[in-house]
N, CA, C and O atoms as a MOPAC input file, in Angstrom:
PM7 MOZYME 1SCF
protein

 N    117.86700 1   124.70200 1    93.68500 1
 C    116.48900 1   124.58400 1    94.25700 1
 C    116.09700 1   126.08200 1    94.26200 1
 O    116.95600 1   126.85800 1    94.68200 1
 N    114.93600 1   126.58100 1    93.86000 1
 C    114.52500 1   127.92000 1    93.95200 1
 C    113.41100 1   127.96800 1    94.90200 1
 O    112.69900 1   126.96700 1    94.97600 1
 N    113.13900 1   129.04600 1    95.68600 1
 C    111.89700 1   129.22700 1    96.36300 1
 C    111.23100 1   130.42500 1    95.99600 1
 O    111.96200 1   131.40800 1    95.88000 1
 N    110.05800 1   130.57400 1    95.79400 1
 C    109.31600 1   131.73000 1    95.38700 1
 C    108.39600 1   132.34000 1    96.54500 1
 O    107.33800 1   131.84500 1    96.93100 1
 N    108.90200 1   133.32600 1    96.95100 1
 C    108.17900 1   133.96300 1    98.22300 1
 C    107.18400 1   135.11000 1    97.87200 1
 O    107.55300 1   135.85500 1    96.96500 1
 N    105.98700 1   135.36300 1    98.44800 1
 C    105.23800 1   136.42000 1    98.12000 1
 C    105.73700 1   137.59600 1    99.04700 1
 O    106.56600 1   137.45200 1    99.94500 1
 N    105.07100 1   138.86600 1    98.67900 1
 C    105.50000 1   140.16100 1    99.39000 1
 C    105.37300 1   140.06800 1   100.98000 1
 O    105.95400 1   140.84300 1   101.74000 1
 N    104.59800 1   139.09300 1   101.36100 1
 C    104.48500 1   138.87200 1   102.84300 1
 C    105.48500 1   137.92200 1   103.44300 1
 O    105.51000 1   137.78200 1   104.66600 1
 N    106.36400 1   137.21600 1   102.61200 1
 C    107.28800 1   136.41400 1   103.11700 1
 C    106.86500 1   134.84100 1   103.05400 1
 O    107.66400 1   133.96400 1   103.38300 1
 N    105.79100 1   134.61000 1   102.68800 1
 C    105.42000 1   133.26800 1   102.68100 1
 C    105.68100 1   132.50500 1   101.31000 1
 O    105.50400 1   132.95800 1   100.18000 1
 N    106.15600 1   131.20600 1   101.67800 1
 C    106.88800 1   130.47200 1   100.54800 1
 C    105.53400 1   130.16200 1    99.80900 1
 O    104.52100 1   129.83000 1   100.42400 1
 N    105.59500 1   130.29500 1    98.46200 1
 C    104.36700 1   129.85400 1    97.51100 1
 C    104.71400 1   128.76800 1    96.68700 1
 O    103.82400 1   128.01800 1    96.28600 1
 N    106.17200 1   128.54200 1    96.30900 1
 C    106.50500 1   127.47800 1    95.42200 1
 C    107.93400 1   127.29900 1    95.38200 1
 O    108.75700 1   128.21100 1    95.46600 1
 N    108.19400 1   126.01400 1    95.24200 1
 C    109.58900 1   125.46900 1    95.10200 1
 C    109.67400 1   124.54000 1    94.21500 1
 O    108.87600 1   123.61100 1    94.09300 1
 N    110.88600 1   124.79200 1    93.38400 1
 C    111.08100 1   123.88700 1    92.21300 1
 C    112.70200 1   124.03600 1    91.97700 1
 O    113.36900 1   124.97000 1    92.42300 1
 N    113.22300 1   122.92200 1    91.17900 1
 C    114.66000 1   122.91300 1    90.91600 1
 C    114.77800 1   123.88700 1    89.55500 1
 O    115.90700 1   124.25800 1    89.23600 1
 N    113.75700 1   124.25700 1    88.84100 1
 C    113.75100 1   125.07200 1    87.55300 1
 C    113.53700 1   126.40000 1    87.84900 1
 O    112.38500 1   126.62200 1    88.22100 1
 N    114.27900 1   127.37300 1    87.80600 1
 C    113.95600 1   128.72000 1    88.05400 1
 C    112.77900 1   129.25700 1    87.12800 1
 O    111.88600 1   130.01700 1    87.50200 1
 N    112.93100 1   128.73800 1    85.88000 1
 C    111.51400 1   129.32700 1    84.88400 1
 C    110.27800 1   128.72000 1    85.25200 1
 O    109.22100 1   129.23500 1    84.89000 1
 N    110.30400 1   127.58300 1    85.99800 1
 C    109.05800 1   126.95400 1    86.74200 1
 C    108.53500 1   127.91100 1    87.65400 1
 O    107.32900 1   128.15500 1    87.61800 1
 N    109.33700 1   128.52900 1    88.52900 1
 C    108.98500 1   129.33800 1    89.45500 1
 C    108.30500 1   130.71200 1    89.04000 1
 O    107.44500 1   131.34100 1    89.65600 1
 N    108.96400 1   131.03200 1    87.73900 1
 C    108.51700 1   132.26700 1    87.20800 1
 C    107.18600 1   132.10900 1    86.39300 1
 O    106.37900 1   133.00700 1    86.15500 1
 N    107.11700 1   130.89100 1    86.03900 1
 C    105.89600 1   130.63600 1    85.30000 1
 C    104.71700 1   130.42900 1    86.27600 1
 O    103.57700 1   130.77600 1    85.96900 1
 N    105.03300 1   129.83000 1    87.50900 1
 C    103.98800 1   129.84800 1    88.73300 1
 C    103.56800 1   131.27200 1    89.08900 1
 O    102.38500 1   131.47100 1    89.36800 1
 N    104.42500 1   132.25500 1    89.10000 1
 C    104.21800 1   133.57200 1    89.52300 1
 C    103.04400 1   134.29200 1    88.24700 1
 O    102.00500 1   134.91800 1    88.45900 1
 N    103.66100 1   133.93000 1    86.96900 1
 C    102.92200 1   134.36500 1    85.98000 1
 C    101.46200 1   133.88600 1    85.94600 1
 O    100.55100 1   134.57500 1    85.48600 1
 N    101.27400 1   132.44400 1    86.55500 1
 C    100.07200 1   131.75800 1    86.40200 1
 C     99.04400 1   132.39400 1    87.20700 1
 O     97.86000 1   132.44000 1    86.87500 1
 N     99.68200 1   133.04200 1    88.61600 1
 C     98.84400 1   133.42300 1    89.61700 1
 C     98.72700 1   134.90100 1    89.75100 1
 O     98.30400 1   135.49500 1    90.74300 1
 N     99.19300 1   135.47900 1    88.52700 1
 C     99.24000 1   136.89700 1    88.22000 1
 C    100.09500 1   137.80200 1    89.32300 1
 O     99.75300 1   138.95200 1    89.59800 1
 N    101.35000 1   137.09200 1    89.97700 1
 C    102.07600 1   137.82100 1    90.73600 1
 C    103.02400 1   138.81400 1    90.04700 1
 O    103.93000 1   138.36500 1    89.34400 1
 N    102.88500 1   140.00400 1    90.19100 1
 C    103.87300 1   141.02100 1    89.44800 1
 C    105.23400 1   140.87200 1    90.11700 1
 O    105.37800 1   140.59100 1    91.30700 1
 N    106.11300 1   141.06300 1    89.34100 1
 C    107.61900 1   141.06800 1    89.69500 1
 C    107.76800 1   141.85000 1    91.10800 1
 O    108.63800 1   141.43800 1    91.87600 1
 N    107.09000 1   142.79100 1    91.43800 1
 C    107.15200 1   143.60900 1    92.47300 1
 C    106.51300 1   142.93900 1    93.81600 1
 O    106.64200 1   143.49000 1    94.90900 1
 N    105.81600 1   141.71000 1    93.64900 1
 C    104.93900 1   141.07200 1    94.49300 1
 C    105.63200 1   139.73900 1    94.94700 1
 O    105.16400 1   139.04200 1    95.84700 1
 N    106.70400 1   139.45500 1    94.30900 1
 C    107.54100 1   138.17600 1    94.72800 1
 C    108.96800 1   138.35800 1    94.80900 1
 O    109.58300 1   139.29200 1    94.29500 1
 N    109.51700 1   137.30800 1    95.55900 1
 C    110.81500 1   137.13700 1    95.54300 1
 C    111.47700 1   135.87900 1    95.13100 1
 O    110.99600 1   134.90600 1    95.71300 1
 N    112.37700 1   135.61700 1    94.35300 1
 C    113.02100 1   134.31300 1    93.84000 1
 C    114.32800 1   134.22800 1    94.60800 1
 O    115.22400 1   135.06500 1    94.49600 1
 N    114.37400 1   133.18000 1    95.38100 1
 C    115.72600 1   132.82200 1    96.18800 1
 C    116.01000 1   131.64600 1    95.56500 1
 O    115.20700 1   130.80200 1    95.16800 1
 N    117.58700 1   131.63600 1    95.48100 1
 C    118.27700 1   130.20000 1    94.97100 1
 C    118.39800 1   129.55300 1    96.46700 1
 O    119.28100 1   129.97100 1    97.21500 1
 N    117.62300 1   128.66700 1    96.83500 1
 C    117.66000 1   127.88500 1    98.03300 1
 C    119.05400 1   127.34400 1    98.17000 1
 O    119.77500 1   127.58400 1    99.13800 1
 N    119.35600 1   126.67100 1    97.24400 1
 C    120.81300 1   125.73000 1    97.17200 1
 C    121.96700 1   126.57300 1    97.87100 1
 O    122.85700 1   126.02300 1    98.52000 1
 N    121.88600 1   127.93300 1    97.69500 1
 C    123.10100 1   128.71000 1    97.83900 1
 C    122.95200 1   129.22400 1    99.33500 1
 O    123.95300 1   129.74500 1    99.82600 1
 N    121.72200 1   129.12200 1   100.16000 1
 C    121.12500 1   129.74000 1   101.05900 1
 C    121.44000 1   128.65100 1   102.50900 1
 O    121.63500 1   129.01500 1   103.66900 1
 N    121.40700 1   127.42300 1   102.03200 1
 C    121.58900 1   126.30500 1   103.13900 1
 C    122.90100 1   126.43200 1   103.88600 1
 O    123.91100 1   126.94300 1   103.40300 1
 N    122.80400 1   125.94300 1   105.05800 1
 C    124.06100 1   125.85700 1   105.80100 1
 C    124.10300 1   124.48400 1   106.40100 1
 O    123.14200 1   124.01500 1   107.01100 1
 N    125.25100 1   123.83800 1   106.21500 1
 C    125.36600 1   122.56900 1   106.92100 1
 C    125.59800 1   122.41300 1   108.42000 1
 O    126.43000 1   123.14400 1   108.95600 1
 N    124.99900 1   121.61400 1   109.05400 1
 C    125.19700 1   121.58000 1   110.55300 1
 C    126.15300 1   120.52600 1   110.97500 1
 O    126.14300 1   119.42300 1   110.42700 1
 N    127.02200 1   120.84100 1   111.98000 1
 C    128.00800 1   119.73200 1   111.90700 1
 C    127.57000 1   119.18700 1   113.48500 1
 O    126.99300 1   119.81300 1   114.37400 1
 N    128.01400 1   117.94500 1   113.47300 1
 C    127.44100 1   117.19300 1   114.57300 1
 C    126.22600 1   116.34600 1   114.52900 1
 O    125.71900 1   116.25500 1   113.41000 1
 N    125.75400 1   115.82600 1   115.31200 1
 C    124.69100 1   114.96200 1   115.44600 1
 C    123.27900 1   115.67600 1   116.18100 1
 O    123.20900 1   115.92300 1   117.38500 1
 N    122.37300 1   115.90000 1   115.35400 1
 C    121.10100 1   116.43200 1   115.67600 1
 C    119.99200 1   115.36400 1   115.84000 1
 O    119.63800 1   114.66800 1   114.88800 1
 N    119.43000 1   115.25200 1   117.13500 1
 C    118.37100 1   114.34800 1   117.25200 1
 C    117.12200 1   114.82300 1   117.20100 1
 O    116.64200 1   115.58400 1   118.04100 1
 N    116.50800 1   114.36100 1   116.13900 1
 C    115.14100 1   114.96900 1   115.84700 1
 C    113.91600 1   114.24900 1   116.26800 1
 O    112.80600 1   114.58700 1   115.85800 1
 N    114.14800 1   113.03400 1   117.26700 1
 C    113.40400 1   112.28600 1   117.63100 1
 C    113.09100 1   112.66900 1   118.87300 1
 O    113.41200 1   111.93400 1   119.80700 1
 N    112.38800 1   113.92800 1   119.12000 1
 C    112.08600 1   114.38700 1   120.51700 1
 C    110.62800 1   114.09000 1   120.75400 1
 O    109.79300 1   114.91600 1   120.38600 1
 N    110.22500 1   112.86200 1   121.39600 1
 C    109.08800 1   112.43400 1   121.56800 1
 C    108.56100 1   113.11600 1   122.86600 1
 O    109.24300 1   113.30300 1   123.87300 1
 N    107.34000 1   113.44000 1   122.71700 1
 C    106.61500 1   114.22000 1   123.70400 1
 C    105.92300 1   113.15300 1   124.67100 1
 O    105.25900 1   113.61800 1   125.59700 1
 N    106.02300 1   111.66100 1   124.53300 1
 C    105.30400 1   110.77100 1   125.15800 1
 C    105.49400 1   110.79100 1   126.68400 1
 O    104.70300 1   110.12500 1   127.35200 1
 N    106.49300 1   111.50900 1   127.32200 1
 C    106.64100 1   111.59100 1   128.52800 1
 C    105.68700 1   112.71200 1   129.25900 1
 O    105.22100 1   112.68900 1   130.39800 1
 N    105.56100 1   113.62200 1   128.31100 1
 C    104.66200 1   114.98000 1   128.83700 1
 C    103.06300 1   114.78400 1   128.67200 1
 O    102.24700 1   115.56800 1   129.15500 1
 N    102.72400 1   113.62300 1   127.91900 1
 C    101.41100 1   113.52600 1   127.74700 1
 C    100.48400 1   112.99800 1   128.86600 1
 O    100.85800 1   111.99800 1   129.47700 1
 N     99.42600 1   113.52200 1   129.15700 1
 C     98.52700 1   113.12400 1   130.07300 1
 C     97.65800 1   112.13700 1   129.74900 1
 O     96.82400 1   111.75500 1   130.57000 1

């Protein structure tokens, strides 16, 4: 999986095909000095243990 970020660090496009990301940059006329292409699959870190993502704010609602 590849992510294409603009020069301000904003994720602009994600795709499993590197060439598709480059085609996106060309389509929107982003010069090679105005974007960064990162292989996201190699940057992911696995978290050990259990993470509870269901953190309901219902208790705090008025």
